[in-house]
Structure formats: structure tokens, C-alpha cells
Coordinates of C-alpha atoms in Angstrom, one line a residue:
Chain A
M1 CA -22.4 -33.9 31.8
T2 CA -21.4 -31.9 35.4
K3 CA -23.2 -29.6 36.9
R4 CA -20.5 -27.1 35.9
Q5 CA -20.2 -28.4 32.5
K6 CA -23.9 -27.7 31.3
K7 CA -23.8 -24.0 32.8
L8 CA -20.8 -23.4 30.2
L9 CA -22.7 -24.8 27.1
I10 CA -25.6 -23.0 28.3
G11 CA -24.0 -20.0 28.8
S12 CA -22.4 -20.1 25.6
I13 CA -25.5 -20.9 23.4
V14 CA -26.8 -17.7 25.0
F15 CA -24.2 -15.9 24.2
A16 CA -23.8 -17.2 20.6
A17 CA -27.4 -17.0 20.3
A18 CA -28.0 -13.0 21.5
F19 CA -24.5 -12.2 19.3
G20 CA -24.4 -13.9 16.2
I21 CA -28.3 -13.6 15.5
A22 CA -28.7 -10.4 17.0
P23 CA -26.5 -8.5 14.3
N24 CA -29.5 -9.2 11.8
V25 CA -32.4 -8.2 13.9
N26 CA -34.6 -5.4 12.3
A27 CA -36.3 -2.8 14.7
M28 CA -38.8 -4.0 16.8
H29 CA -41.2 -5.9 14.6
I30 CA -43.4 -8.5 16.0
M31 CA -43.3 -11.2 13.4
E32 CA -46.5 -12.5 11.7
G33 CA -48.3 -15.3 13.8
Y34 CA -46.4 -14.5 17.3
L35 CA -49.4 -13.1 18.5
P36 CA -52.3 -14.5 19.4
L37 CA -55.2 -13.8 17.7
G38 CA -57.2 -12.1 20.4
F39 CA -54.1 -9.8 21.3
C40 CA -54.3 -9.0 17.7
I41 CA -57.6 -7.8 17.5
A42 CA -57.0 -6.2 20.9
W43 CA -54.2 -4.1 20.0
G44 CA -55.8 -3.1 16.8
I45 CA -58.5 -2.0 18.5
V46 CA -56.7 0.5 20.8
S47 CA -54.7 1.9 17.9
I48 CA -57.9 3.1 16.2
P49 CA -58.8 6.2 17.9
F50 CA -55.5 7.7 17.2
L51 CA -55.9 6.5 13.7
V52 CA -59.3 8.5 13.3
K53 CA -57.5 10.9 14.7
G54 CA -54.0 11.1 12.2
F55 CA -56.6 10.6 9.4
F56 CA -59.0 13.5 10.2
S57 CA -55.9 15.5 11.0
I58 CA -54.4 14.4 7.3
Q59 CA -58.0 15.3 5.4
K60 CA -57.9 18.4 7.3
K61 CA -54.3 19.3 5.6
L62 CA -55.3 18.5 2.2
E63 CA -58.6 20.7 2.5
Q64 CA -56.1 23.2 3.7
E65 CA -54.3 22.8 0.2
R66 CA -55.2 19.9 -2.5
K67 CA -50.9 20.2 -2.5
N68 CA -50.3 18.1 0.3
I69 CA -50.7 14.9 -1.1
T70 CA -47.9 14.6 -2.8
I71 CA -45.7 15.9 0.1
L72 CA -47.8 13.2 2.3
A73 CA -46.8 10.6 -0.1
M74 CA -43.7 11.3 -0.3
S75 CA -43.2 11.6 3.6
G76 CA -44.5 8.3 3.9
A77 CA -42.2 6.8 1.5
F78 CA -39.4 9.0 3.0
I79 CA -40.3 7.0 6.3
F80 CA -39.9 3.9 4.7
V81 CA -36.9 4.4 3.0
I82 CA -34.7 5.4 6.1
S83 CA -36.2 3.1 8.0
S84 CA -34.7 0.4 5.6
L85 CA -31.5 1.3 5.1
K86 CA -28.5 0.1 7.2
I87 CA -27.1 2.4 9.5
P88 CA -23.4 2.4 9.8
S89 CA -22.3 0.3 12.9
V90 CA -18.6 -0.8 14.2
T91 CA -19.3 -4.5 14.0
G92 CA -21.0 -4.2 10.5
S93 CA -24.1 -5.8 11.8
C94 CA -27.2 -5.0 9.5
S95 CA -29.5 -2.8 11.9
H96 CA -32.4 -0.4 10.8
M97 CA -33.4 2.8 12.2
T98 CA -37.2 3.0 13.2
G99 CA -37.3 6.8 11.7
T100 CA -40.7 7.0 13.9
A101 CA -38.8 10.1 16.2
L102 CA -37.7 11.8 12.8
G103 CA -41.1 11.6 11.1
A104 CA -43.1 13.2 14.6
I105 CA -40.7 15.9 14.7
L106 CA -40.7 16.8 11.2
F107 CA -44.5 16.1 10.1
G108 CA -46.2 16.1 13.6
P109 CA -47.4 12.9 15.4
S110 CA -51.0 12.2 14.3
A111 CA -49.9 12.7 10.4
V112 CA -47.1 9.7 11.3
S113 CA -49.7 7.1 12.5
I114 CA -51.3 7.3 9.8
L115 CA -48.4 7.5 7.4
G116 CA -46.3 5.0 9.9
M117 CA -49.5 2.3 9.3
I118 CA -49.1 2.1 5.5
V119 CA -45.0 2.1 6.2
L120 CA -45.8 -1.3 8.5
I121 CA -48.0 -2.5 5.8
F122 CA -45.6 -2.1 2.9
Q123 CA -42.5 -3.5 5.1
A124 CA -44.5 -6.5 5.6
V125 CA -45.1 -7.4 2.0
L126 CA -42.2 -5.5 0.8
L127 CA -39.7 -6.8 2.7
A128 CA -41.6 -9.6 5.4
H129 CA -40.9 -7.0 8.4
G130 CA -43.0 -7.4 10.8
G131 CA -46.8 -8.6 9.4
L132 CA -50.7 -8.5 8.9
T133 CA -51.9 -10.1 12.0
T134 CA -49.8 -8.4 14.2
L135 CA -50.2 -4.8 12.3
G136 CA -52.2 -3.4 15.3
A137 CA -49.1 -4.3 17.7
N138 CA -46.6 -3.0 15.5
T139 CA -48.7 0.4 14.6
F140 CA -49.3 1.1 18.0
S141 CA -45.5 0.9 19.3
M142 CA -43.8 2.1 16.3
A143 CA -46.2 4.8 14.7
I144 CA -48.6 5.6 17.2
A145 CA -46.5 5.5 21.0
G146 CA -42.7 5.9 19.7
P147 CA -43.7 9.2 17.8
F148 CA -46.0 10.7 20.3
L149 CA -43.7 10.7 23.2
A150 CA -40.4 11.5 20.9
Y151 CA -42.6 14.6 20.0
G152 CA -44.0 15.0 23.9
I153 CA -39.9 15.0 24.6
Y154 CA -38.9 17.3 21.3
R155 CA -41.8 19.8 22.5
L156 CA -40.7 20.0 26.5
C157 CA -36.9 20.2 25.7
K158 CA -37.6 23.1 23.2
K159 CA -40.3 24.8 26.6
C160 CA -37.5 24.6 28.6
N161 CA -34.8 26.3 26.9
I162 CA -32.7 22.6 26.3
N163 CA -30.4 23.1 23.0
Q164 CA -32.1 22.1 20.0
R165 CA -29.8 19.4 19.1
I166 CA -30.1 17.9 22.4
G167 CA -34.0 18.0 22.2
V168 CA -34.0 15.9 19.1
F169 CA -31.3 13.6 20.3
F170 CA -33.4 12.7 23.3
A171 CA -36.3 12.7 21.4
A172 CA -35.3 10.1 18.9
A173 CA -33.0 7.8 21.4
I174 CA -36.1 7.4 24.2
G175 CA -38.8 7.7 21.6
D176 CA -36.5 4.1 19.9
L177 CA -36.2 3.0 23.7
F178 CA -40.0 3.2 24.2
T179 CA -40.7 1.8 21.0
Y180 CA -38.7 -1.6 22.4
S181 CA -40.5 -1.3 25.7
I182 CA -43.9 -1.5 24.8
T183 CA -42.8 -3.8 22.0
S184 CA -41.3 -6.1 25.0
L185 CA -44.6 -5.2 27.0
Q186 CA -46.9 -6.4 24.3
L187 CA -45.0 -9.7 24.1
A188 CA -45.1 -10.1 27.8
F189 CA -48.7 -10.0 27.8
A190 CA -49.3 -12.2 25.3
Y191 CA -46.5 -14.2 26.8
P192 CA -46.2 -14.2 30.4
S193 CA -44.6 -16.3 32.4
E194 CA -45.7 -18.2 35.5
A195 CA -44.0 -15.0 37.8
G196 CA -46.1 -12.3 36.2
V197 CA -46.5 -10.3 33.2
W198 CA -43.5 -7.8 34.8
V199 CA -41.3 -10.5 35.3
S200 CA -41.7 -12.1 31.6
A201 CA -41.4 -8.2 30.5
A202 CA -38.5 -8.0 32.0
K203 CA -37.6 -10.8 29.9
F204 CA -37.9 -9.6 26.6
L205 CA -36.4 -6.5 27.7
S206 CA -33.5 -8.2 28.5
V207 CA -33.5 -10.6 25.7
F208 CA -33.6 -7.5 23.0
A209 CA -31.5 -5.1 25.4
P210 CA -27.8 -5.4 23.4
T211 CA -29.1 -4.9 20.1
Q212 CA -31.5 -2.1 20.7
L213 CA -29.8 0.0 23.4
P214 CA -26.7 0.6 21.1
L215 CA -29.6 1.6 18.4
A216 CA -31.3 4.1 20.1
V217 CA -28.4 6.0 20.8
I218 CA -27.0 5.6 17.1
E219 CA -30.7 6.7 16.1
G220 CA -30.4 9.7 18.3
F221 CA -27.1 10.6 16.9
L222 CA -28.2 10.2 13.4
T223 CA -31.7 12.0 13.8
V224 CA -29.6 14.7 15.0
V225 CA -27.3 15.0 11.8
V226 CA -30.3 14.6 9.7
M227 CA -32.2 17.6 11.4
I228 CA -28.1 19.7 11.2
T229 CA -28.2 18.6 7.5
L230 CA -31.7 19.7 7.0
E231 CA -31.2 23.3 9.0
N232 CA -28.6 24.2 6.5
Y233 CA -29.8 23.5 3.1
A234 CA -33.2 23.2 3.5
Q235 CA -35.7 26.3 5.3
P236 CA -38.2 26.0 2.6
E237 CA -38.6 22.4 2.4
L238 CA -38.7 22.0 5.8
K239 CA -42.1 25.0 6.0
S240 CA -44.0 22.7 3.5
A241 CA -42.9 19.7 5.5
G242 CA -44.8 21.5 8.6
Y243 CA -41.6 21.6 11.0
L244 CA -41.4 25.2 10.5
E245 CA -44.9 26.0 11.2
N246 CA -44.8 23.8 14.7
E247 CA -42.1 26.0 15.8
K248 CA -43.7 29.0 15.7
R249 CA -46.6 27.7 17.9
Chain B
M1 CA -20.0 -2.8 -2.6
R2 CA -21.7 -6.6 -2.6
R3 CA -22.8 -6.2 1.0
H4 CA -24.7 -3.2 0.2
K5 CA -26.5 -4.6 -3.6
R6 CA -27.4 -7.8 -1.2
H7 CA -28.9 -5.4 1.3
S8 CA -30.9 -3.4 -1.5
H9 CA -32.2 -6.5 -3.4
G10 CA -34.8 -6.8 -0.4
V11 CA -37.3 -4.1 -1.4
T12 CA -37.0 -4.7 -4.7
S13 CA -36.8 -8.6 -5.0
I14 CA -40.1 -9.2 -2.8
D15 CA -41.6 -6.9 -5.6
F16 CA -40.1 -8.5 -8.3
Y17 CA -41.5 -12.0 -7.7
A18 CA -45.3 -10.6 -7.2
C19 CA -45.2 -9.5 -10.4
Q20 CA -43.5 -12.0 -12.1
S21 CA -45.6 -15.0 -10.4
R22 CA -48.3 -17.1 -11.9
L23 CA -50.4 -16.9 -9.3
R24 CA -50.9 -13.1 -10.0
R25 CA -53.2 -13.7 -12.5
W26 CA -55.8 -14.8 -9.9
N27 CA -57.9 -12.3 -8.2
G28 CA -56.4 -9.9 -6.0
C29 CA -59.6 -10.2 -3.5
Y30 CA -59.6 -13.9 -3.4
K31 CA -55.7 -13.8 -2.2
V32 CA -56.0 -11.7 0.2
C33 CA -59.1 -13.2 1.8
S34 CA -57.4 -16.7 1.5
V35 CA -54.4 -15.4 2.9
A36 CA -56.7 -13.6 6.0
V37 CA -58.3 -16.9 6.5
I38 CA -55.6 -19.4 6.6
L39 CA -53.6 -17.2 8.9
T40 CA -56.8 -16.8 11.2
V41 CA -56.9 -20.8 11.1
C42 CA -53.1 -21.4 11.9
L43 CA -53.3 -18.8 14.7
V44 CA -56.6 -20.0 16.1
L45 CA -55.6 -23.9 15.8
D46 CA -52.1 -23.1 17.0
N47 CA -51.3 -26.9 16.5
P48 CA -47.1 -27.8 15.8
W49 CA -48.6 -30.7 13.1
A50 CA -50.6 -27.6 11.0
S51 CA -48.2 -25.4 11.2
V52 CA -45.5 -27.4 9.8
L53 CA -48.2 -28.8 7.3
V54 CA -48.6 -24.6 6.2
I55 CA -44.8 -24.1 5.9
L56 CA -44.6 -27.0 3.7
T57 CA -47.7 -26.1 1.5
M58 CA -47.0 -22.9 1.3
G59 CA -43.6 -23.4 0.4
L60 CA -44.4 -25.5 -2.3
I61 CA -46.7 -22.8 -3.5
N62 CA -43.9 -19.7 -3.3
L63 CA -41.2 -22.3 -4.8
R64 CA -43.5 -23.4 -7.9
G65 CA -46.4 -20.8 -8.1
N66 CA -44.7 -18.2 -7.4
G67 CA -41.9 -18.9 -9.5
V68 CA -38.9 -18.3 -6.4
S69 CA -35.7 -20.5 -6.4
L70 CA -35.6 -22.4 -3.2
C71 CA -32.1 -20.6 -2.3
I72 CA -33.4 -17.4 -2.4
Y73 CA -36.5 -18.5 -0.7
L74 CA -34.4 -19.7 2.0
G75 CA -32.6 -16.2 2.2
L76 CA -36.4 -14.7 2.6
L77 CA -37.1 -17.0 5.6
K78 CA -34.4 -15.9 7.4
I79 CA -35.2 -12.5 7.4
P80 CA -37.9 -13.5 10.9
I81 CA -35.6 -16.2 12.0
A82 CA -33.8 -14.1 13.6
F83 CA -36.9 -12.0 15.5
L84 CA -38.4 -15.8 16.8
M85 CA -35.0 -17.0 17.8
L86 CA -34.8 -14.3 20.3
G87 CA -38.7 -14.4 21.0
S88 CA -39.0 -17.4 21.7
L89 CA -35.8 -17.8 23.6
A90 CA -37.7 -15.5 26.4
V91 CA -40.1 -17.5 26.2
A92 CA -38.6 -21.3 26.6
F93 CA -36.7 -19.4 30.0
G94 CA -38.1 -18.8 33.3
I95 CA -37.2 -16.7 36.2
S96 CA -37.5 -17.8 39.5
S97 CA -35.8 -17.2 43.0
Y98 CA -35.3 -20.8 43.2
P99 CA -33.7 -23.3 41.4
V100 CA -36.6 -25.6 39.1
G101 CA -37.1 -27.2 36.2
S102 CA -35.0 -29.6 34.1
M103 CA -32.5 -27.2 33.7
S104 CA -31.3 -24.3 35.6
I105 CA -28.7 -21.7 35.7
S106 CA -28.2 -19.8 38.4
L107 CA -27.5 -16.3 37.9
H108 CA -26.6 -14.5 41.3
W109 CA -29.7 -13.1 42.4
F110 CA -31.9 -15.1 40.2
Y111 CA -32.4 -18.7 38.2
L112 CA -33.1 -19.3 34.8
Y113 CA -34.9 -22.3 33.9
I114 CA -36.1 -24.5 31.4
T115 CA -38.7 -27.6 31.5
R116 CA -40.6 -29.5 29.4
E117 CA -43.8 -27.7 28.9
T118 CA -41.9 -24.2 28.3
L119 CA -39.6 -25.9 25.9
I120 CA -42.5 -27.4 23.7
K121 CA -44.3 -23.8 24.5
A122 CA -41.3 -22.0 22.7
L123 CA -41.1 -24.8 19.8
Q124 CA -44.8 -24.8 18.9
L125 CA -44.7 -20.7 18.8
F126 CA -41.9 -21.0 16.2
L127 CA -43.2 -23.2 14.5
R128 CA -46.6 -21.4 14.3
A129 CA -44.7 -18.1 13.9
M130 CA -42.7 -20.2 10.8
G131 CA -46.1 -20.8 9.5
A132 CA -47.7 -17.7 9.4
V133 CA -44.7 -16.3 8.0
S134 CA -45.2 -18.6 5.2
V135 CA -48.3 -17.3 4.8
L136 CA -47.6 -14.0 4.3
Y137 CA -44.8 -14.5 1.9
L138 CA -47.5 -16.3 -0.3
L139 CA -49.6 -13.1 -0.7
A140 CA -46.4 -10.5 -0.6
L141 CA -44.3 -12.7 -3.6
S142 CA -48.0 -13.3 -5.7
T143 CA -49.7 -9.4 -5.0
P144 CA -48.1 -6.8 -6.0
A145 CA -48.7 -3.6 -3.4
S146 CA -50.6 -1.8 -5.8
E147 CA -52.7 -4.5 -5.9
L148 CA -53.1 -4.7 -2.3
A149 CA -54.0 -1.2 -2.0
A150 CA -56.7 -2.0 -4.8
V151 CA -58.3 -4.8 -2.7
L152 CA -58.3 -2.7 0.3
R153 CA -59.9 -0.4 -1.7
S154 CA -63.1 -2.8 -3.0
M155 CA -63.1 -3.5 1.1
H156 CA -64.5 0.3 1.3
M157 CA -61.1 1.4 3.3
P158 CA -61.5 5.3 2.9
K159 CA -60.1 6.5 -0.6
L160 CA -57.5 8.9 1.1
L161 CA -55.7 6.1 2.4
T162 CA -55.9 3.8 -0.9
E163 CA -54.8 7.0 -2.6
L164 CA -51.4 7.6 -0.3
M165 CA -50.9 4.0 -0.4
H166 CA -50.9 4.0 -4.3
M167 CA -48.5 7.1 -3.9
I168 CA -46.0 6.2 -1.5
Y169 CA -45.8 2.6 -3.1
R170 CA -44.7 4.4 -6.3
F171 CA -42.9 6.8 -4.7
I172 CA -40.6 4.3 -2.4
F173 CA -39.4 3.0 -5.3
I174 CA -38.0 6.4 -6.8
L175 CA -36.5 7.5 -3.6
M176 CA -34.4 4.0 -3.5
D177 CA -33.2 5.1 -6.9
V178 CA -32.0 7.9 -5.7
Q179 CA -30.9 7.0 -2.3
Q180 CA -28.9 4.1 -3.9
D181 CA -27.3 6.9 -6.4
M182 CA -26.1 9.1 -3.3
K183 CA -25.0 6.1 -1.5
T184 CA -22.6 5.2 -4.4
A185 CA -21.5 8.4 -4.8
A186 CA -20.7 9.1 -0.9
V187 CA -18.8 5.6 -1.1
S188 CA -16.7 6.3 -4.2
R189 CA -15.3 9.2 -2.4
L190 CA -14.6 7.4 0.8
G191 CA -17.9 8.6 2.8
D192 CA -18.0 5.4 5.0
A193 CA -14.2 5.1 5.3
D194 CA -14.9 4.8 9.4
F195 CA -17.5 4.9 11.8
K196 CA -17.7 8.6 12.2
T197 CA -17.6 8.9 8.6
S198 CA -20.2 6.8 7.7
C199 CA -22.5 7.9 10.5
T200 CA -22.2 11.7 9.0
T201 CA -22.6 10.3 5.5
F202 CA -25.7 8.6 6.7
G203 CA -27.2 11.7 8.2
Q204 CA -26.6 14.0 5.2
I205 CA -28.0 11.5 2.7
G206 CA -31.4 11.8 4.9
G207 CA -31.2 14.9 4.9
N208 CA -30.7 15.4 1.4
L209 CA -33.1 12.4 0.5
L210 CA -36.1 14.8 2.5
I211 CA -35.0 17.6 0.6
L212 CA -35.2 15.6 -3.0
S213 CA -38.3 14.1 -1.9
L214 CA -40.2 17.0 -1.1
K215 CA -39.1 18.9 -4.7
K216 CA -40.0 15.8 -6.6
A217 CA -43.3 16.1 -4.6
N218 CA -44.2 19.7 -6.3
T219 CA -43.1 18.2 -9.7
Y220 CA -45.2 15.4 -9.0
Y221 CA -48.1 17.6 -8.3
D222 CA -47.9 19.7 -10.9
A223 CA -47.6 16.9 -13.6
M224 CA -50.8 15.5 -12.1
V225 CA -52.7 19.1 -12.2
S226 CA -51.5 18.9 -15.9
R227 CA -52.9 15.5 -16.8
G228 CA -56.7 16.5 -14.8
Y229 CA -56.0 15.4 -11.3
E230 CA -58.8 17.1 -9.0
G231 CA -58.6 15.3 -6.1
D232 CA -59.1 11.7 -7.8
F233 CA -56.9 9.5 -8.4
P234 CA -58.3 6.5 -10.4
I235 CA -56.5 3.8 -10.8
W236 CA -56.9 0.9 -13.5
E237 CA -57.6 -2.5 -12.6
E238 CA -57.4 -5.7 -14.5
Q239 CA -60.7 -7.6 -14.1
K240 CA -59.8 -11.1 -13.3
S241 CA -62.7 -13.4 -11.9
V242 CA -62.7 -16.2 -8.9
K243 CA -63.4 -19.4 -10.4
V244 CA -65.5 -22.0 -8.6
W245 CA -62.4 -24.4 -8.6
Q246 CA -60.4 -22.1 -6.3
I247 CA -63.0 -21.9 -3.8
I248 CA -63.6 -25.2 -3.4
L249 CA -59.4 -25.7 -3.3
L250 CA -59.3 -23.4 -0.7
G251 CA -62.0 -24.8 1.2
L252 CA -60.7 -28.5 1.2
Y253 CA -57.0 -26.9 1.9
I254 CA -58.8 -25.9 5.2
G255 CA -60.4 -28.7 6.1
V256 CA -57.4 -31.0 5.8
L257 CA -55.7 -28.5 8.5
L258 CA -58.3 -29.0 10.6
A259 CA -58.2 -32.6 10.2
V260 CA -54.9 -32.5 11.1
A261 CA -55.2 -30.7 13.8
V262 CA -58.0 -33.0 15.3
I263 CA -55.9 -36.1 14.8
S264 CA -52.8 -34.8 16.4
K265 CA -54.9 -34.2 19.6

């Protein structure tokens, strides 16, 4: 094979792999068994403080009003269902929302960390997205980092008097991108290339970019549409979810 | 419509197999513990031969013990493959500023290269992850999520969390049904005519789903209170005992895995 033929062959394989398989990628869950044991434990430990904070915030909510238990459970189920729905796309591919930004805006980021962890367990055993050993890493990227940043951006846009819908859009899109960057970083830490962690991170980022960039924009749009629907039809329900209380603050 | 059906079958199908599995009669705690042990061994050994053995044995148990047909099992294994392919690709390829390795592609600013070592590393990683996924399926296809929550409770996870898990598990199926109906209603009214309409449909279904779920949450709370709910959500559990031969079986299996890893080195 000449050098040029080799190049063409490899190029076509990479192209086919990226575009033939990519349509089936489910958000950014790190699969079971992909991380070495040490990293599984380390990411689990990193997540613990956030989960403890989330646990206390949920406990406080329940002490105020026992009724919140079913609302919290329903919110968790809602996040699960939203993140397991196939989102519309032009190419007929099969991709999913992370739903974390929506959850963070509606229920607050610390409650979402606990609900997100439970949802991730269910996604692992009911859908085989993600896994049990990678639960810590996935919890950190999808239930902690993403929601906290999304919520921060949302509040920031609110403070700067930017149109609320634009704020929601950016919160969801950037939250999604952040989740994806964190996941790539986690993979890079576990599998650094000879040139170092950052080169490896760039590699993982670019491999997942073709699917994640459009997904982030679509997720932003969809979150805005959901929020518009909610504001039009569901003022009292939003209040019970804690969304409007956050507004007043 | 067909595509739509195939998709929805994801959540319910694994749960369905878990409920009808022959391994369901085994003690839940035993299943969780043995899965944890096998997973850990699989990760620590990181040995391609042991991984292949795990993939095959777990496949056999899933087909025979859990009663999943081969066709469906292969379909389930397809889910993680997309991620693994991309992930292994990133491990297999290296980036450098000069051409190295057995194969390299110039991309103007830098070179993408593959060496024997990175290729082997990627393959090893792929096999290890597939092995671990098979183990995960062993748990998922034999243990309903409610049983899993009960096991976590017996391992002293906070009661609040396991209660939430029990409720979320139940509510997921209720919301899935509601969403299915909404989707059917929307699609039969050309709600998926083009990309823009389907985006609006998706958003509206999402919004309405939240409204409905919060309404249902209130109803369920009332129902719970009228049945004497006072902050405690007790769940009846079947008593299943662990047999001695099951523990011996696990020990033997781990022994074989270790032996395979040692011999192949």
C-alpha cells in the first residue's frame, strides 16, 4: 500500500467510525469498566462533599414540609425520563439530553446532585448507560459539575438583566458542554498520552466533539422551549418545585 | 412508529428480564456482593484473557440463567459499544509533532500515530470494559431496581435515599407511560412533521410532563397519607437465603480468573 492509500484508508475509517457510530452515543456516560479502580474511587471521594451537602438540603426541605418527598421523587423520575428521551435531530440519529441544566434551574443544584446520583444508578441498571464502578466519575461530571455551572450561569444572566430565555439557553448549552469537557478530562487523567494529560484531553475532546457540540445547542433550545411551556401553563407547579422561590431571592 | 417503539423498549425490557429471571430467587445481597467482587477483580487484573473469560461466562449466565435471547443480548451489548469504540480510538491514536510509530497520518500541524503498544492498550481496555459491562448486565438482568434499593438499605445507606430510590423507581414507569401517550398523541397530529416542529413538540411534552408529574406527586402524597404514611415508607422484602454452594461457586470463579491471569502472564 502506498503512503497515500494508507492515509486515505485511515481517514475513511476514522470518518466512518466518527459518523457511523456517533449517532448512537448516549450523552456522556463513562461506561462500566472503562476507568481503572483507583480513579473510580478517587472520583467517588471527590463527589462525596457535594452529595453530603445535597443530602442535607433535601433533608431540610423535608423537615419544612413532609409533602416534598413525593415532589422530590417525581422530580427525580422526571429527570430520568427527560434524559432517556430521544431528542429530535436532523439526521435521524439517536441522542439524549443530559437534563441536568433543566433540573438545576428548576430544583436547585444541590438537590439535583442527590437526585442525579440516583438517576445515574437507575440509568446504569435500567438502560445500561454508564456503570456502577464509574458512578463516582459520572456523578461528578453530570450531577455536580454540569448543574452547578449551569445554575451559576443562569443566576449570573439574571443579575445582569439579560433576557431570561437567553440565560436559560446559555445555562443549558454551556452546562452540557462543561459536562462533556469534564468527562474528557476524567478520561484523559485515566489515560494520559505520552505528551501529557492536556494533549490526551484534547484527543478525547475532539473525538466526542462531532456529537456533543450540536447536542449542546439542541439541548439549549429544548430547555428554553420546556421553560416557556412551563411559564405559560404551570405557575403554581413551578412554585412547588422551588423555582419561583429562587426567583424572589 | 417502529423506531419509537424500539426506543421505549429500553427501560422496560431490562426491567422485564430482571423480573422473570431465574436468578431472581437468589439472595439480592449475594448478587450485589458477587458482582462487586467480580467487577473489582476484572478491573484490577486488567488482563485480556481474563476479560474474554468474563465476557463469555457472563454471556452464558445471562443467556441461560437470566433467560435473555441471544438476539436481544447482542442488542443490549450494542449500547456501550458506541462509547467504547470512540474511547478506544482516542487511546489508540497518539498525537505528536513529528512522525512516529508504525502508522502516522499528517494533519498539517501535527501527526496522528498508532504504535503497537497503544493499539494493544486500546484493545485491552476495550476487552476489560466489555467484560465489566457483561458483569453489569448480570446484575441488571437478574435484580429489579427495587431489590437493589433494599440491598443498599441493608448496607446502611440513609433511609431517605433508599426511600427516594423506591419511589423514583415506581414513578419512572408511570411517567414513561404518560410520555408515551403524549408522544403518540403528538405524532398522530403531525407533531414530528419537520425538525422545528419536533423540537417544539419535545419541549412541550417535557413541560407538560413536569406539570403532570407534580400534580401526580400531590395525589400520591394524599394516597400515602390516607394509608397511614408518617415519614416512614416500609417495603416488604422476600426472604431469600444464601446457599453454601453459591459462595463456593463464586470463590471458584474468582480462583479461575486469577489463575488465567497468572498463567497468561
